[in-house]
mmCIF file of C-alpha atoms in Angstrom:
data_model
loop_
_atom_site.group_PDB
_atom_site.id
_atom_site.type_symbol
_atom_site.label_atom_id
_atom_site.label_comp_id
_atom_site.label_asym_id
_atom_site.label_seq_id
_atom_site.Cartn_x
_atom_site.Cartn_y
_atom_site.Cartn_z
ATOM 1 C CA MET A 5 0.000 0.000 0.000
ATOM 2 C CA GLU A 6 1.132 3.546 -0.762
ATOM 3 C CA TYR A 7 -0.070 6.246 1.616
ATOM 4 C CA GLY A 8 -1.813 9.085 -0.190
ATOM 5 C CA SER A 9 -1.040 12.787 -0.054
ATOM 6 C CA ASP A 10 -3.578 13.533 2.712
ATOM 7 C CA HIS A 11 -2.174 10.868 5.037
ATOM 8 C CA ALA A 12 1.402 11.912 4.258
ATOM 9 C CA GLU A 13 0.597 15.510 5.168
ATOM 10 C CA TYR A 14 -0.720 14.670 8.644
ATOM 11 C CA TYR A 15 1.255 11.475 9.416
ATOM 12 C CA ASP A 16 3.950 12.949 11.675
ATOM 13 C CA ARG A 17 1.677 15.254 13.663
ATOM 14 C CA VAL A 18 -0.845 12.507 14.366
ATOM 15 C CA PHE A 19 1.734 9.994 15.557
ATOM 16 C CA ARG A 20 3.633 12.536 17.647
ATOM 17 C CA SER A 21 0.380 13.553 19.319
ATOM 18 C CA ARG A 22 -0.237 9.875 20.172
ATOM 19 C CA GLY A 23 3.061 9.856 22.090
ATOM 20 C CA LYS A 24 5.480 8.555 19.478
ATOM 21 C CA SER A 25 9.001 10.011 19.603
ATOM 22 C CA PHE A 26 10.756 9.564 16.268
ATOM 23 C CA GLU A 27 13.854 11.217 17.714
ATOM 24 C CA GLY A 28 13.906 8.960 20.776
ATOM 25 C CA GLU A 29 13.403 5.834 18.671
ATOM 26 C CA ALA A 30 16.214 6.798 16.292
ATOM 27 C CA GLN A 31 18.547 7.420 19.225
ATOM 28 C CA GLU A 32 17.672 4.014 20.718
ATOM 29 C CA LEU A 33 18.202 2.368 17.328
ATOM 30 C CA ASP A 34 21.603 4.035 17.154
ATOM 31 C CA ARG A 35 22.444 2.504 20.538
ATOM 32 C CA ILE A 36 21.226 -0.951 19.449
ATOM 33 C CA ILE A 37 23.264 -0.759 16.251
ATOM 34 C CA ARG A 38 26.452 0.407 17.974
ATOM 35 C CA GLU A 39 26.232 -2.347 20.567
ATOM 36 C CA ARG A 40 26.822 -4.713 17.649
ATOM 37 C CA SER A 41 28.836 -2.502 15.287
ATOM 38 C CA PRO A 42 30.561 0.263 17.281
ATOM 39 C CA HIS A 43 32.076 1.978 14.248
ATOM 40 C CA ALA A 44 28.958 1.994 12.055
ATOM 41 C CA ALA A 45 29.125 5.074 9.835
ATOM 42 C CA SER A 46 26.436 4.556 7.183
ATOM 43 C CA LEU A 47 22.734 3.713 7.424
ATOM 44 C CA LEU A 48 19.911 2.940 5.015
ATOM 45 C CA ASP A 49 16.308 3.399 6.162
ATOM 46 C CA VAL A 50 13.947 1.204 4.118
ATOM 47 C CA ALA A 51 10.317 2.375 3.959
ATOM 48 C CA CYS A 52 11.586 5.662 5.389
ATOM 49 C CA GLY A 53 8.196 7.361 5.072
ATOM 50 C CA THR A 54 8.326 11.076 5.810
ATOM 51 C CA GLY A 55 11.956 10.857 6.930
ATOM 52 C CA ALA A 56 11.120 11.434 10.600
ATOM 53 C CA HIS A 57 13.635 8.806 11.789
ATOM 54 C CA LEU A 58 16.160 9.733 9.095
ATOM 55 C CA GLU A 59 16.237 13.319 10.344
ATOM 56 C CA THR A 60 17.857 12.115 13.570
ATOM 57 C CA PHE A 61 19.901 9.358 11.877
ATOM 58 C CA ALA A 62 21.504 12.066 9.718
ATOM 59 C CA LYS A 63 22.924 13.624 12.887
ATOM 60 C CA LEU A 64 24.241 10.300 14.209
ATOM 61 C CA PHE A 65 25.770 8.690 11.105
ATOM 62 C CA ASP A 66 28.239 10.054 8.566
ATOM 63 C CA HIS A 67 26.076 8.986 5.633
ATOM 64 C CA VAL A 68 22.365 8.109 5.419
ATOM 65 C CA GLU A 69 19.970 7.243 2.608
ATOM 66 C CA GLY A 70 16.319 6.241 2.393
ATOM 67 C CA VAL A 71 14.093 4.026 0.258
ATOM 68 C CA GLU A 72 10.343 4.749 0.051
ATOM 69 C CA LEU A 73 7.641 3.388 -2.241
ATOM 70 C CA SER A 74 5.059 6.167 -1.740
ATOM 71 C CA PRO A 75 5.831 9.297 -3.801
ATOM 72 C CA ASP A 76 3.753 11.421 -1.412
ATOM 73 C CA MET A 77 5.676 10.263 1.661
ATOM 74 C CA ARG A 78 8.932 10.654 -0.249
ATOM 75 C CA GLU A 79 8.018 14.220 -1.155
ATOM 76 C CA VAL A 80 7.537 15.092 2.528
ATOM 77 C CA ALA A 81 10.869 13.448 3.357
ATOM 78 C CA GLY A 82 12.586 15.387 0.561
ATOM 79 C CA ARG A 83 11.398 18.704 1.974
ATOM 80 C CA ARG A 84 12.633 17.676 5.408
ATOM 81 C CA LEU A 85 15.999 16.295 4.270
ATOM 82 C CA PRO A 86 17.422 18.249 1.335
ATOM 83 C CA GLY A 87 20.618 16.606 0.157
ATOM 84 C CA VAL A 88 19.826 13.154 1.588
ATOM 85 C CA PRO A 89 19.430 10.523 -1.170
ATOM 86 C CA LEU A 90 15.838 9.237 -1.121
ATOM 87 C CA HIS A 91 15.236 6.418 -3.581
ATOM 88 C CA PRO A 92 11.907 5.234 -4.980
ATOM 89 C CA GLY A 93 11.770 1.510 -4.471
ATOM 90 C CA ASP A 94 9.971 -1.647 -3.426
ATOM 91 C CA MET A 95 11.577 -3.417 -0.460
ATOM 92 C CA ARG A 96 11.272 -6.744 -2.288
ATOM 93 C CA THR A 97 13.309 -5.695 -5.305
ATOM 94 C CA PHE A 98 15.348 -2.520 -4.651
ATOM 95 C CA ASP A 99 19.057 -2.496 -5.511
ATOM 96 C CA LEU A 100 21.183 0.549 -4.715
ATOM 97 C CA GLY A 101 24.466 -1.038 -5.788
ATOM 98 C CA ARG A 102 26.228 -0.424 -2.464
ATOM 99 C CA THR A 103 26.252 -1.634 1.123
ATOM 100 C CA PHE A 104 25.736 0.081 4.472
ATOM 101 C CA ASP A 105 26.829 -0.559 8.040
ATOM 102 C CA ALA A 106 23.206 -0.596 9.170
ATOM 103 C CA VAL A 107 19.770 -1.010 7.592
ATOM 104 C CA THR A 108 16.495 -0.216 9.368
ATOM 105 C CA CYS A 109 12.858 -0.843 8.426
ATOM 106 C CA MET A 110 10.459 0.680 10.911
ATOM 107 C CA GLY A 111 6.758 1.408 11.280
ATOM 108 C CA ASN A 112 5.518 -2.146 10.668
ATOM 109 C CA ALA A 113 6.131 -1.690 6.923
ATOM 110 C CA VAL A 114 7.118 -5.349 6.404
ATOM 111 C CA GLY A 115 3.585 -6.331 7.414
ATOM 112 C CA GLU A 116 2.367 -4.951 4.090
ATOM 113 C CA LEU A 117 4.102 -7.801 2.277
ATOM 114 C CA GLY A 118 1.604 -10.279 0.886
ATOM 115 C CA SER A 119 3.201 -13.632 1.713
ATOM 116 C CA TYR A 120 6.002 -15.388 3.574
ATOM 117 C CA ASP A 121 7.929 -15.694 0.298
ATOM 118 C CA GLU A 122 7.744 -11.916 -0.115
ATOM 119 C CA LEU A 123 8.985 -11.489 3.459
ATOM 120 C CA VAL A 124 11.993 -13.678 2.636
ATOM 121 C CA GLU A 125 12.611 -11.602 -0.508
ATOM 122 C CA ALA A 126 12.431 -8.295 1.356
ATOM 123 C CA VAL A 127 14.626 -9.310 4.286
ATOM 124 C CA GLY A 128 17.053 -10.788 1.756
ATOM 125 C CA ARG A 129 17.174 -7.489 -0.158
ATOM 126 C CA MET A 130 17.814 -5.538 3.029
ATOM 127 C CA ALA A 131 20.529 -7.946 4.177
ATOM 128 C CA ALA A 132 22.149 -7.797 0.734
ATOM 129 C CA HIS A 133 22.671 -4.063 1.353
ATOM 130 C CA LEU A 134 24.601 -4.762 4.570
ATOM 131 C CA ALA A 135 28.359 -4.878 4.831
ATOM 132 C CA PRO A 136 29.622 -8.046 6.583
ATOM 133 C CA GLY A 137 28.986 -7.563 10.294
ATOM 134 C CA GLY A 138 26.365 -4.931 9.527
ATOM 135 C CA VAL A 139 23.160 -4.629 11.557
ATOM 136 C CA LEU A 140 19.594 -5.045 10.295
ATOM 137 C CA VAL A 141 16.675 -3.839 12.461
ATOM 138 C CA VAL A 142 13.095 -4.605 11.421
ATOM 139 C CA GLU A 143 9.931 -3.576 13.281
ATOM 140 C CA PRO A 144 7.221 -6.179 12.543
ATOM 141 C CA TRP A 145 3.461 -6.004 12.347
ATOM 142 C CA TYR A 146 1.510 -8.002 14.920
ATOM 143 C CA PHE A 147 1.812 -11.775 15.247
ATOM 144 C CA PRO A 148 -1.309 -13.971 14.898
ATOM 145 C CA GLU A 149 -1.502 -14.524 18.661
ATOM 146 C CA ASN A 150 -1.403 -10.854 19.693
ATOM 147 C CA PHE A 151 -3.510 -9.236 16.968
ATOM 148 C CA LEU A 152 -6.778 -7.941 18.453
ATOM 149 C CA ASP A 153 -9.596 -8.935 16.083
ATOM 150 C CA GLY A 154 -12.346 -6.284 16.068
ATOM 151 C CA HIS A 155 -10.200 -3.663 17.809
ATOM 152 C CA VAL A 156 -11.350 -0.056 17.492
ATOM 153 C CA GLY A 157 -9.246 2.983 18.265
ATOM 154 C CA GLY A 158 -9.673 6.725 18.286
ATOM 155 C CA HIS A 159 -7.568 9.807 18.763
ATOM 156 C CA THR A 160 -8.058 13.557 18.385
ATOM 157 C CA LEU A 161 -5.325 16.128 17.826
ATOM 158 C CA VAL A 162 -6.127 19.748 18.619
ATOM 159 C CA GLU A 163 -3.643 22.472 17.666
ATOM 160 C CA ASP A 164 -4.001 26.174 16.928
ATOM 161 C CA GLY A 165 -6.371 26.308 13.997
ATOM 162 C CA LEU A 166 -6.338 22.542 13.344
ATOM 163 C CA VAL A 167 -8.304 19.553 14.617
ATOM 164 C CA ILE A 168 -7.651 16.007 13.363
ATOM 165 C CA SER A 169 -9.837 13.070 14.372
ATOM 166 C CA ARG A 170 -8.441 9.593 13.615
ATOM 167 C CA MET A 171 -10.559 6.456 14.029
ATOM 168 C CA THR A 172 -9.531 2.872 13.290
ATOM 169 C CA HIS A 173 -11.161 -0.534 13.018
ATOM 170 C CA SER A 174 -9.193 -3.785 12.688
ATOM 171 C CA ARG A 175 -10.344 -7.267 11.811
ATOM 172 C CA ARG A 176 -8.751 -10.562 10.819
ATOM 173 C CA GLU A 177 -9.257 -11.880 7.313
ATOM 174 C CA GLY A 178 -7.567 -15.260 7.067
ATOM 175 C CA GLY A 179 -3.842 -14.804 7.595
ATOM 176 C CA LYS A 180 -4.074 -11.020 7.248
ATOM 177 C CA SER A 181 -5.380 -8.065 9.169
ATOM 178 C CA ARG A 182 -7.610 -5.406 7.638
ATOM 179 C CA LEU A 183 -7.075 -1.989 9.217
ATOM 180 C CA GLU A 184 -9.418 0.798 8.130
ATOM 181 C CA VAL A 185 -8.381 4.316 9.120
ATOM 182 C CA ARG A 186 -10.766 7.257 8.824
ATOM 183 C CA PHE A 187 -9.730 10.887 9.260
ATOM 184 C CA ARG A 188 -11.755 14.034 9.692
ATOM 185 C CA VAL A 189 -9.820 17.294 9.549
ATOM 186 C CA ALA A 190 -11.055 20.783 10.427
ATOM 187 C CA ASP A 191 -9.090 23.947 9.749
ATOM 188 C CA ALA A 192 -9.728 27.506 8.581
ATOM 189 C CA SER A 193 -10.803 26.250 5.156
ATOM 190 C CA GLY A 194 -13.496 23.949 6.571
ATOM 191 C CA PHE A 195 -13.786 20.160 6.865
ATOM 192 C CA LYS A 196 -12.017 17.393 4.993
ATOM 193 C CA GLU A 197 -12.503 13.630 5.300
ATOM 194 C CA PHE A 198 -10.511 10.737 3.897
ATOM 195 C CA ALA A 199 -9.982 7.061 4.616
ATOM 196 C CA GLU A 200 -7.454 4.328 3.853
ATOM 197 C CA VAL A 201 -7.520 0.551 4.203
ATOM 198 C CA LEU A 202 -4.332 -1.329 4.999
ATOM 199 C CA TYR A 203 -4.017 -5.102 4.635
ATOM 200 C CA SER A 204 -1.093 -6.577 6.577
ATOM 201 C CA SER A 205 0.169 -10.136 6.864
ATOM 202 C CA LEU A 206 0.136 -11.746 10.313
ATOM 203 C CA PHE A 207 3.537 -13.427 10.080
ATOM 204 C CA THR A 208 4.705 -15.479 13.051
ATOM 205 C CA CYS A 209 7.795 -14.680 15.091
ATOM 206 C CA ASP A 210 9.411 -17.852 13.752
ATOM 207 C CA GLN A 211 8.754 -16.780 10.165
ATOM 208 C CA TYR A 212 10.604 -13.503 10.750
ATOM 209 C CA LEU A 213 13.534 -15.317 12.360
ATOM 210 C CA GLU A 214 13.610 -17.817 9.485
ATOM 211 C CA ALA A 215 13.674 -14.973 6.958
ATOM 212 C CA PHE A 216 16.646 -13.425 8.756
ATOM 213 C CA ALA A 217 18.453 -16.781 8.835
ATOM 214 C CA LYS A 218 17.865 -17.326 5.104
ATOM 215 C CA ALA A 219 19.371 -13.872 4.519
ATOM 216 C CA GLY A 220 22.535 -14.821 6.412
ATOM 217 C CA CYS A 221 21.753 -12.857 9.567
ATOM 218 C CA ARG A 222 21.856 -14.034 13.165
ATOM 219 C CA ALA A 223 18.776 -12.460 14.715
ATOM 220 C CA GLU A 224 17.110 -11.882 18.054
ATOM 221 C CA PHE A 225 13.729 -10.487 19.075
ATOM 222 C CA ARG A 226 13.701 -7.498 21.442
ATOM 223 C CA PRO A 227 10.978 -5.650 23.372
ATOM 224 C CA ALA A 228 9.043 -2.945 21.567
ATOM 225 C CA PHE A 229 9.405 0.808 21.710
ATOM 226 C CA LYS A 230 6.712 2.407 23.852
ATOM 227 C CA LEU A 231 4.535 5.453 23.409
ATOM 228 C CA ALA A 232 4.504 8.238 25.980
ATOM 229 C CA ASP A 233 1.690 6.562 27.954
ATOM 230 C CA GLY A 234 3.602 3.272 28.203
ATOM 231 C CA ARG A 235 1.721 1.360 25.502
ATOM 232 C CA PRO A 236 3.923 -0.701 23.161
ATOM 233 C CA ASN A 237 4.135 0.688 19.643
ATOM 234 C CA SER A 238 4.485 -2.778 18.047
ATOM 235 C CA PRO A 239 5.213 -6.376 19.078
ATOM 236 C CA GLY A 240 8.950 -5.616 19.275
ATOM 237 C CA LEU A 241 12.076 -5.412 17.117
ATOM 238 C CA PHE A 242 14.051 -7.999 15.194
ATOM 239 C CA VAL A 243 17.776 -7.256 15.291
ATOM 240 C CA GLY A 244 20.131 -9.225 13.063
ATOM 241 C CA VAL A 245 23.841 -9.133 12.256
ATOM 242 C CA ARG A 246 25.034 -10.154 8.820
ATOM 243 C CA GLU A 247 27.420 -13.051 9.152
ATOM 244 C CA GLU A 248 30.909 -12.835 7.696
ATOM 245 C CA GLY A 249 31.013 -14.672 4.394
ATOM 246 C CA ALA A 250 27.291 -14.300 3.649
ATOM 247 C CA GLY A 251 26.757 -14.041 -0.099
ATOM 248 C CA ASP A 252 26.421 -10.607 -1.685
ATOM 249 C CA GLY A 253 23.007 -10.382 -3.282
ATOM 250 C CA LEU A 254 23.574 -7.026 -5.010
ATOM 251 C CA ARG A 255 23.464 -7.297 -8.751
#
């Protein structure tokens, strides 16, 4: 799924108002990466979205780049990060022709893959962009056992001259989740409404670990980042290190 221009415009403000700290997450990711690769100097953020994590990564690493499928999200990131290479690309097939000391994929983006085979392809592509000993961090979507079928959520952001109401409904459809998100926005120009539907695969923890292993990465599962009110932002994080001698998948 590609987020549209309306969602891209409000994405950061909505998530920050829900207690998400992009800066804090990027700093913690930096710590996780340097625990395993102390001299890491370059980072690639796959599915970088609006560049909210990359903005902090650019202050922590000598060289950063991003890959993003949605042109609208990429446009927001480009305004935020002039001079940072932001590549259009699909995580299953992208090839930048170089490697990095670290690769990240946050925001549950891997859940949008349609099958286990696509998960293996995407993790393999990310690992192929790692230098030997490099670190891959992936934030998954929910596992089958902790997805809440029928869950509804709501949140309202009120700023000077702007009100955004966000409502969600989730349900299970076979091995996938269907998340419908509806927005209503009020500002000086009046009201605006839009909605998006996101289908995500409910991969198991073992399937993620298997995908890392097939990509030549030793991986572990870590606790999730938390929002300001203490709620977890996802099931957790997969952190892998590319083994020395793993084949180079870059063409």
